[in-house]
mmCIF file of C-alpha atoms in Angstrom:
data_model
loop_
_atom_site.group_PDB
_atom_site.id
_atom_site.type_symbol
_atom_site.label_atom_id
_atom_site.label_comp_id
_atom_site.label_asym_id
_atom_site.label_seq_id
_atom_site.Cartn_x
_atom_site.Cartn_y
_atom_site.Cartn_z
ATOM 1 C CA MET A 326 123.093 108.548 146.393
ATOM 2 C CA LEU A 327 119.172 106.202 146.302
ATOM 3 C CA ALA A 328 118.472 108.558 143.334
ATOM 4 C CA GLY A 329 121.019 108.824 141.424
ATOM 5 C CA ALA A 330 121.339 105.734 141.925
ATOM 6 C CA ALA A 331 117.900 104.722 141.015
ATOM 7 C CA ALA A 332 118.304 107.475 138.031
ATOM 8 C CA LEU A 333 121.342 104.030 137.075
ATOM 9 C CA ILE A 334 119.175 102.121 137.002
ATOM 10 C CA THR A 335 117.328 101.518 132.866
ATOM 11 C CA ALA A 336 113.437 101.260 132.018
ATOM 12 C CA GLN A 337 113.387 98.388 129.156
ATOM 13 C CA PHE A 338 110.344 97.960 126.817
ATOM 14 C CA MET A 339 108.428 95.483 126.637
ATOM 15 C CA ALA A 340 105.034 93.715 125.082
ATOM 16 C CA PRO A 341 102.256 94.132 126.759
ATOM 17 C CA ALA A 342 100.598 90.090 126.750
ATOM 18 C CA GLY A 343 96.776 89.226 125.881
ATOM 19 C CA ALA A 344 96.480 91.409 122.841
ATOM 20 C CA ALA A 345 94.169 89.167 121.181
ATOM 21 C CA LEU A 346 94.050 89.225 117.066
ATOM 22 C CA LEU A 347 92.625 87.849 114.386
ATOM 23 C CA VAL A 348 95.384 87.939 111.505
ATOM 24 C CA TYR A 349 98.532 89.256 111.828
ATOM 25 C CA ASP A 350 101.243 89.116 108.991
ATOM 26 C CA PRO A 351 105.496 91.146 109.548
ATOM 27 C CA PHE A 352 106.619 89.567 104.905
ATOM 28 C CA THR A 353 108.409 87.579 108.027
ATOM 29 C CA ILE A 354 111.042 85.373 105.036
ATOM 30 C CA GLY A 355 111.836 81.983 105.332
ATOM 31 C CA ALA A 356 111.011 78.211 104.519
ATOM 32 C CA GLY A 357 107.938 78.100 106.888
ATOM 33 C CA PRO A 358 104.753 77.262 106.314
ATOM 34 C CA ALA A 359 103.656 81.332 107.379
ATOM 35 C CA ASP A 360 106.899 82.797 105.598
ATOM 36 C CA TYR A 361 107.268 84.499 102.111
ATOM 37 C CA LEU A 362 110.350 83.979 99.715
ATOM 38 C CA ALA A 363 112.400 86.958 99.349
ATOM 39 C CA GLY A 364 112.043 88.517 96.049
ATOM 40 C CA ASP A 365 112.256 90.629 93.505
ATOM 41 C CA ASP A 366 109.822 92.774 91.171
ATOM 42 C CA GLY A 367 112.781 94.307 88.734
ATOM 43 C CA THR A 368 113.836 90.716 87.806
ATOM 44 C CA GLY A 369 110.943 89.439 88.654
ATOM 45 C CA THR A 370 111.902 87.198 90.698
ATOM 46 C CA ASN A 371 110.358 85.647 93.747
ATOM 47 C CA VAL A 372 107.349 88.023 93.650
ATOM 48 C CA LEU A 373 104.251 88.496 95.985
ATOM 49 C CA GLY A 374 101.491 87.070 93.985
ATOM 50 C CA SER A 375 100.567 83.778 94.204
ATOM 51 C CA GLN A 376 102.735 83.519 97.376
ATOM 52 C CA ASN A 377 100.464 82.158 100.353
ATOM 53 C CA PRO A 378 102.338 82.247 103.626
ATOM 54 C CA ALA A 379 99.380 80.820 106.665
ATOM 55 C CA THR A 380 97.796 83.250 109.312
ATOM 56 C CA GLY A 381 96.903 83.178 111.957
ATOM 57 C CA PRO A 382 95.709 83.188 114.649
ATOM 58 C CA THR A 383 92.610 83.456 112.478
ATOM 59 C CA ALA A 384 91.420 81.640 108.750
ATOM 60 C CA PHE A 385 91.726 85.099 107.073
ATOM 61 C CA TYR A 386 91.967 84.708 104.009
ATOM 62 C CA ALA A 387 90.587 82.416 101.098
ATOM 63 C CA GLY A 388 94.598 82.072 99.547
ATOM 64 C CA GLY A 389 97.333 83.391 98.267
ATOM 65 C CA TRP A 390 98.208 87.201 97.065
ATOM 66 C CA ILE A 391 97.850 88.009 94.131
ATOM 67 C CA GLN A 392 98.771 90.597 90.476
ATOM 68 C CA SER A 393 97.172 92.837 89.780
ATOM 69 C CA GLY A 394 98.850 92.562 85.778
ATOM 70 C CA GLY A 395 102.033 92.860 85.157
ATOM 71 C CA ASP A 396 101.992 94.598 88.338
ATOM 72 C CA ALA A 397 104.380 92.915 90.262
ATOM 73 C CA GLN A 398 105.758 94.002 93.823
ATOM 74 C CA ALA A 399 107.779 91.456 95.926
ATOM 75 C CA VAL A 400 109.327 90.732 99.720
ATOM 76 C CA LYS A 401 112.439 92.117 100.298
ATOM 77 C CA ASP A 402 115.190 90.900 102.913
ATOM 78 C CA ILE A 403 116.112 94.480 104.393
ATOM 79 C CA GLY A 404 114.175 94.227 107.804
ATOM 80 C CA SER A 405 111.443 95.966 107.934
ATOM 81 C CA LEU A 406 109.796 99.617 108.819
ATOM 82 C CA ALA A 407 110.284 101.297 112.326
ATOM 83 C CA TYR A 408 107.127 103.351 114.471
ATOM 84 C CA PRO A 409 107.877 105.111 118.169
ATOM 85 C CA LEU A 410 107.439 102.401 120.466
ATOM 86 C CA PHE A 411 106.284 99.755 117.882
ATOM 87 C CA PRO A 412 106.449 95.951 116.968
ATOM 88 C CA ASN A 413 108.408 94.593 114.184
ATOM 89 C CA ASN A 414 109.752 91.695 113.116
ATOM 90 C CA GLY A 415 110.760 90.188 109.348
ATOM 91 C CA GLY A 416 110.617 92.048 106.081
ATOM 92 C CA GLN A 417 109.192 94.578 103.918
ATOM 93 C CA ILE A 418 107.777 94.880 100.416
ATOM 94 C CA ARG A 419 109.392 97.935 99.086
ATOM 95 C CA GLU A 420 108.360 98.602 95.263
ATOM 96 C CA THR A 421 111.644 99.381 92.799
ATOM 97 C CA LEU A 422 111.724 102.020 90.636
ATOM 98 C CA GLN A 423 112.450 100.420 87.442
ATOM 99 C CA PHE A 424 113.767 101.879 83.794
ATOM 100 C CA ALA A 425 114.798 104.564 85.310
ATOM 101 C CA CYS A 426 111.603 106.170 85.379
ATOM 102 C CA CYS A 427 108.908 104.474 87.574
ATOM 103 C CA THR A 428 107.776 102.293 89.773
ATOM 104 C CA PHE A 429 104.396 100.769 89.723
ATOM 105 C CA GLY A 430 102.495 97.694 91.916
ATOM 106 C CA ARG A 431 99.431 95.656 92.906
ATOM 107 C CA ASN A 432 98.445 92.688 94.623
ATOM 108 C CA GLY A 433 95.699 91.625 96.415
ATOM 109 C CA ARG A 434 94.958 89.225 98.861
ATOM 110 C CA GLU A 435 91.107 87.899 99.207
ATOM 111 C CA ILE A 436 88.924 88.332 102.427
ATOM 112 C CA ALA A 437 87.710 84.542 103.497
ATOM 113 C CA GLY A 438 83.995 85.183 102.693
ATOM 114 C CA GLY A 439 83.823 88.858 102.706
ATOM 115 C CA LEU A 440 83.699 91.691 104.720
ATOM 116 C CA GLY A 441 80.594 94.140 105.083
ATOM 117 C CA GLY A 442 77.176 93.052 101.881
ATOM 118 C CA GLY A 443 74.424 94.116 104.393
ATOM 119 C CA ARG A 444 74.167 91.757 106.587
ATOM 120 C CA ASP A 445 75.443 90.812 109.984
ATOM 121 C CA ALA A 446 76.598 93.625 112.137
ATOM 122 C CA ARG A 447 80.191 93.670 113.321
ATOM 123 C CA THR A 448 82.867 96.503 113.507
ATOM 124 C CA ILE A 449 86.485 95.114 112.300
ATOM 125 C CA TYR A 450 89.706 97.050 113.097
ATOM 126 C CA GLN A 451 93.148 97.127 109.444
ATOM 127 C CA SER A 452 96.518 98.595 110.777
ATOM 128 C CA PHE A 453 99.809 98.884 108.807
ATOM 129 C CA LEU A 454 103.126 100.305 109.193
ATOM 130 C CA ILE A 455 103.250 102.549 105.606
ATOM 131 C CA ASP A 456 106.123 104.863 103.738
ATOM 132 C CA PHE A 457 104.530 106.873 100.642
ATOM 133 C CA GLY A 458 108.326 107.834 99.500
ATOM 134 C CA THR A 459 109.202 110.718 98.219
ATOM 135 C CA GLN A 460 109.678 112.232 95.138
ATOM 136 C CA GLY A 461 113.025 113.330 95.753
ATOM 137 C CA THR A 462 114.285 115.569 93.129
ATOM 138 C CA ASP A 463 111.403 114.647 90.525
ATOM 139 C CA ASP A 464 109.426 116.654 89.396
ATOM 140 C CA PRO A 465 107.508 117.312 92.589
ATOM 141 C CA THR A 466 103.430 117.908 90.903
ATOM 142 C CA GLN A 467 103.831 114.429 89.116
ATOM 143 C CA PHE A 468 103.880 111.485 92.187
ATOM 144 C CA GLY A 469 101.034 109.392 90.395
ATOM 145 C CA LYS A 470 98.876 107.343 92.599
ATOM 146 C CA ARG A 471 100.991 106.293 95.490
ATOM 147 C CA GLY A 472 97.806 104.014 98.209
ATOM 148 C CA TYR A 473 96.403 101.494 100.285
ATOM 149 C CA GLU A 474 93.348 99.892 98.503
ATOM 150 C CA MET A 475 90.670 97.502 99.353
ATOM 151 C CA TRP A 476 88.911 96.139 96.593
ATOM 152 C CA ASN A 477 85.134 94.530 96.288
ATOM 153 C CA GLY A 478 84.915 91.994 93.865
ATOM 154 C CA GLY A 479 88.248 91.611 91.606
ATOM 155 C CA VAL A 480 91.599 93.721 92.373
ATOM 156 C CA GLY A 481 91.883 97.444 90.151
ATOM 157 C CA ASP A 482 90.661 100.185 89.759
ATOM 158 C CA SER A 483 87.106 98.498 88.403
ATOM 159 C CA PHE A 484 86.951 96.535 91.936
ATOM 160 C CA LEU A 485 88.515 100.233 93.903
ATOM 161 C CA ALA A 486 85.930 100.493 97.747
ATOM 162 C CA VAL A 487 88.415 101.723 100.051
ATOM 163 C CA ASP A 488 91.359 103.311 98.998
ATOM 164 C CA LEU A 489 93.814 105.977 100.755
ATOM 165 C CA PHE A 490 95.318 108.442 98.304
ATOM 166 C CA VAL A 491 97.133 110.962 96.939
ATOM 167 C CA ASN A 492 96.980 110.656 92.834
ATOM 168 C CA HIS A 493 97.392 113.371 91.027
ATOM 169 C CA PHE A 494 96.549 112.394 88.080
ATOM 170 C CA SER A 495 93.622 113.258 88.800
ATOM 171 C CA GLY A 496 94.352 116.249 91.622
ATOM 172 C CA VAL A 497 94.396 115.291 94.457
ATOM 173 C CA ASN A 498 97.055 116.402 95.629
ATOM 174 C CA GLU A 499 96.378 115.643 99.908
ATOM 175 C CA LEU A 500 95.855 112.077 101.660
ATOM 176 C CA THR A 501 92.455 111.463 100.827
ATOM 177 C CA LEU A 502 89.991 108.759 102.123
ATOM 178 C CA SER A 503 86.909 107.459 99.177
ATOM 179 C CA VAL A 504 84.194 104.836 99.881
ATOM 180 C CA THR A 505 82.553 103.516 96.269
ATOM 181 C CA THR A 506 78.750 101.152 96.976
ATOM 182 C CA LEU A 507 76.987 100.833 94.331
ATOM 183 C CA SER A 508 75.050 103.771 95.271
ATOM 184 C CA GLY A 509 78.319 106.219 95.177
ATOM 185 C CA THR A 510 81.376 107.465 95.789
ATOM 186 C CA GLN A 511 81.593 109.740 98.415
ATOM 187 C CA SER A 512 85.560 111.399 99.416
ATOM 188 C CA VAL A 513 87.347 113.001 102.108
ATOM 189 C CA PRO A 514 90.502 114.521 103.029
ATOM 190 C CA LEU A 515 92.274 113.839 106.162
ATOM 191 C CA ASN A 516 92.807 115.546 108.800
ATOM 192 C CA ALA A 517 90.692 118.336 107.196
ATOM 193 C CA GLY A 518 93.539 119.061 104.318
ATOM 194 C CA GLY A 519 96.875 120.206 104.078
ATOM 195 C CA VAL A 520 98.091 116.208 104.485
ATOM 196 C CA THR A 521 100.662 116.346 101.421
ATOM 197 C CA LEU A 522 103.175 113.962 100.191
ATOM 198 C CA ASP A 523 105.289 116.091 101.223
ATOM 199 C CA ALA A 524 103.884 116.407 105.442
ATOM 200 C CA LEU A 525 103.772 111.781 104.867
ATOM 201 C CA ALA A 526 107.587 111.622 104.489
ATOM 202 C CA GLY A 527 108.423 108.852 106.362
ATOM 203 C CA VAL A 528 107.603 105.270 108.510
ATOM 204 C CA HIS A 529 103.084 106.489 109.158
ATOM 205 C CA LEU A 530 100.944 104.058 112.097
ATOM 206 C CA VAL A 531 97.594 103.487 109.570
ATOM 207 C CA VAL A 532 94.949 102.041 111.155
ATOM 208 C CA LEU A 533 91.844 101.795 109.043
ATOM 209 C CA ARG A 534 88.563 100.991 110.946
ATOM 210 C CA LEU A 535 85.641 99.017 109.566
ATOM 211 C CA ASP A 536 81.914 100.008 110.845
ATOM 212 C CA PHE A 537 79.341 96.716 108.965
ATOM 213 C CA ASP A 538 75.020 97.446 110.185
ATOM 214 C CA PRO A 539 72.466 96.214 107.649
ATOM 215 C CA LEU A 540 70.174 98.947 110.233
ATOM 216 C CA ALA A 541 72.465 101.636 110.777
ATOM 217 C CA PRO A 542 74.390 103.126 107.632
ATOM 218 C CA ASP A 543 78.650 101.533 107.293
ATOM 219 C CA VAL A 544 81.656 103.678 108.257
ATOM 220 C CA VAL A 545 84.743 103.870 107.356
ATOM 221 C CA SER A 546 87.109 105.964 109.919
ATOM 222 C CA VAL A 547 91.365 105.867 109.370
ATOM 223 C CA TYR A 548 93.303 107.011 112.257
ATOM 224 C CA LEU A 549 96.976 108.336 111.599
ATOM 225 C CA ASP A 550 99.382 108.025 113.184
ATOM 226 C CA PRO A 551 98.297 107.204 116.647
ATOM 227 C CA VAL A 552 101.009 106.478 119.880
ATOM 228 C CA ASP A 553 99.147 104.215 121.681
ATOM 229 C CA SER A 554 96.502 101.787 122.251
ATOM 230 C CA ILE A 555 93.559 103.751 123.736
ATOM 231 C CA GLU A 556 90.635 104.754 121.167
ATOM 232 C CA ALA A 557 89.664 106.960 123.525
ATOM 233 C CA ASN A 558 92.002 109.402 123.160
ATOM 234 C CA TYR A 559 91.987 110.147 119.504
ATOM 235 C CA VAL A 560 89.982 111.567 116.269
ATOM 236 C CA PRO A 561 89.553 109.904 114.148
ATOM 237 C CA ALA A 562 91.610 111.384 110.585
ATOM 238 C CA ALA A 563 88.103 111.438 107.900
ATOM 239 C CA SER A 564 85.744 109.431 108.827
ATOM 240 C CA ILE A 565 82.334 108.215 105.855
ATOM 241 C CA SER A 566 79.804 107.504 106.567
ATOM 242 C CA VAL A 567 77.237 105.778 104.062
ATOM 243 C CA ALA A 568 74.483 106.065 104.662
ATOM 244 C CA THR A 569 72.525 102.529 102.212
ATOM 245 C CA SER A 570 74.897 100.242 104.502
ATOM 246 C CA ASP A 571 76.280 99.008 100.382
ATOM 247 C CA LEU A 572 79.541 98.795 101.423
ATOM 248 C CA PHE A 573 81.316 95.066 100.669
ATOM 249 C CA ILE A 574 84.861 94.400 101.369
ATOM 250 C CA THR A 575 86.108 91.246 99.658
ATOM 251 C CA HIS A 576 90.508 92.732 99.030
ATOM 252 C CA HIS A 577 92.207 94.082 100.393
ATOM 253 C CA GLY A 578 95.973 95.015 98.954
ATOM 254 C CA VAL A 579 99.037 96.412 100.481
ATOM 255 C CA LEU A 580 100.795 99.143 98.746
ATOM 256 C CA THR A 581 99.241 101.204 95.614
ATOM 257 C CA GLN A 582 102.172 103.512 93.226
ATOM 258 C CA PHE A 583 101.831 103.389 89.316
ATOM 259 C CA THR A 584 104.507 106.649 88.788
ATOM 260 C CA PHE A 585 106.695 107.750 85.822
ATOM 261 C CA SER A 586 108.395 111.104 86.754
ATOM 262 C CA GLY A 587 111.907 109.616 86.522
ATOM 263 C CA ALA A 588 114.819 107.800 88.227
ATOM 264 C CA GLY A 589 114.728 110.737 91.580
ATOM 265 C CA HIS A 590 111.830 110.166 93.851
ATOM 266 C CA ILE A 591 111.604 107.152 96.427
ATOM 267 C CA PRO A 592 109.083 104.223 95.779
ATOM 268 C CA CYS A 593 106.835 102.770 99.207
ATOM 269 C CA ALA A 594 106.716 100.577 101.441
ATOM 270 C CA PHE A 595 104.760 98.522 103.861
ATOM 271 C CA ASP A 596 104.402 95.943 106.931
ATOM 272 C CA GLU A 597 103.408 94.921 109.496
ATOM 273 C CA LEU A 598 99.415 93.918 108.997
ATOM 274 C CA ARG A 599 97.067 93.787 111.361
ATOM 275 C CA TRP A 600 93.049 92.677 111.782
ATOM 276 C CA GLY A 601 92.266 92.821 114.853
ATOM 277 C CA ASP A 602 88.446 92.279 116.590
ATOM 278 C CA THR A 603 89.540 95.727 119.101
ATOM 279 C CA PHE A 604 91.722 99.917 117.951
ATOM 280 C CA ALA A 605 94.364 97.212 121.227
ATOM 281 C CA ASP A 606 94.330 94.456 119.506
ATOM 282 C CA VAL A 607 95.526 95.895 115.972
ATOM 283 C CA THR A 608 97.713 98.191 118.350
ATOM 284 C CA PRO A 609 100.853 97.053 120.540
ATOM 285 C CA PHE A 610 102.336 99.150 121.900
ATOM 286 C CA LEU A 611 105.544 99.235 123.645
ATOM 287 C CA SER A 612 105.671 100.028 127.362
ATOM 288 C CA ALA A 613 108.163 100.888 129.580
ATOM 289 C CA GLN A 614 108.813 99.129 132.287
ATOM 290 C CA VAL A 615 110.726 98.541 135.049
ATOM 291 C CA PRO A 616 113.539 95.175 134.990
ATOM 292 C CA GLU A 617 113.800 93.030 137.519
ATOM 293 C CA PRO A 618 116.572 94.991 139.629
ATOM 294 C CA SER A 619 119.821 93.351 137.072
ATOM 295 C CA ALA A 620 123.030 93.043 139.899
ATOM 296 C CA LEU A 621 124.477 96.667 139.208
ATOM 297 C CA GLY A 622 120.592 97.763 140.341
ATOM 298 C CA LEU A 623 121.445 95.733 143.486
ATOM 299 C CA LEU A 624 124.665 96.085 144.490
ATOM 300 C CA LEU A 625 123.983 100.338 144.016
ATOM 301 C CA LEU A 626 120.726 100.034 146.518
ATOM 302 C CA SER A 627 123.141 98.191 148.966
ATOM 303 C CA LEU A 628 125.635 101.047 148.539
ATOM 304 C CA ALA A 629 123.019 103.082 148.906
ATOM 305 C CA GLY A 630 122.190 101.476 152.267
ATOM 306 C CA LEU A 631 125.355 100.949 153.431
ATOM 307 C CA GLY A 632 125.756 104.853 154.335
ATOM 308 C CA LEU A 633 122.720 105.617 155.433
ATOM 309 C CA ALA A 634 123.802 102.931 158.365
ATOM 310 C CA ARG A 635 126.988 105.092 158.331
ATOM 311 C CA ARG A 636 125.506 108.824 158.360
ATOM 312 C CA ARG A 637 122.487 107.002 160.983
ATOM 313 C CA GLY A 638 125.473 105.116 163.406
ATOM 314 C CA ALA A 639 127.464 108.722 162.730
ATOM 315 C CA GLY A 640 125.204 110.889 165.236
ATOM 316 C CA THR A 641 124.287 107.944 167.400
ATOM 317 C CA SER A 642 126.865 108.566 171.257
ATOM 318 C CA PRO A 643 129.214 105.766 172.338
ATOM 319 C CA THR A 644 126.598 105.675 175.197
ATOM 320 C CA GLY A 645 123.592 105.104 173.360
ATOM 321 C CA ARG A 646 122.052 108.244 174.761
#
């Protein structure tokens, strides 16, 4: 009976306490200082560009989001992206298929002071949820450019510093990490290859580790789909070392997409942006913990105890011998 009672007491998922973030942006929609206005990039209503919500717990950004040309994006009031045991909140940035043919969007936000550039040694982590979308009923070979970007000096192709992407325009059919500095560009496919757009269907957790050191190579590492907060449990899916230590990042984006294949493809989405000083800071996984005993649980345990007492009583003679 005890085993049966214990089985009826279910575990609850509770967030670990004390996670110290530099920035957490869940793209919450509302009227507060840290909120976004829900928008529609298709109609140009309340687009992401120029919105400047407060972020915390540290002052990390130099200003609001910057739209690249006519490539608008918007925060949609359609709930959050979901990843197993990962906390979420607010809305999400999801591209809109326009003109029955096309999806296009790119925005960036400036990091106060930038990251790297041969200055003090520092390691910093970023995480986010991303859905790269699918081609649906469109030509599977015409998926366009889909990815996540960081830049040096502005927002756009000519400023690319870190790029995590697939791009049929340039013949990159597998998810690839690319790092560009004044000394050149290096690229490596994730998991040594094979991570195609088809394989990427669904929501993914990406963790970027950026190691800056003026006396040693700068290193960019990507962890794909971790399931706990212990960095030592994982090997990066890709890592690039910049021997000249000249990686400088001034802006980062959300998602970038340029797909012109028709009306049948599914656009990208982005959510749950975090910056922190450790891997654990940006991966605050929920953990299964046994809750305080509920009224039902206490009742079942009491009944189990009563049954045990009765069994013991039945085995004792009236004289106590």
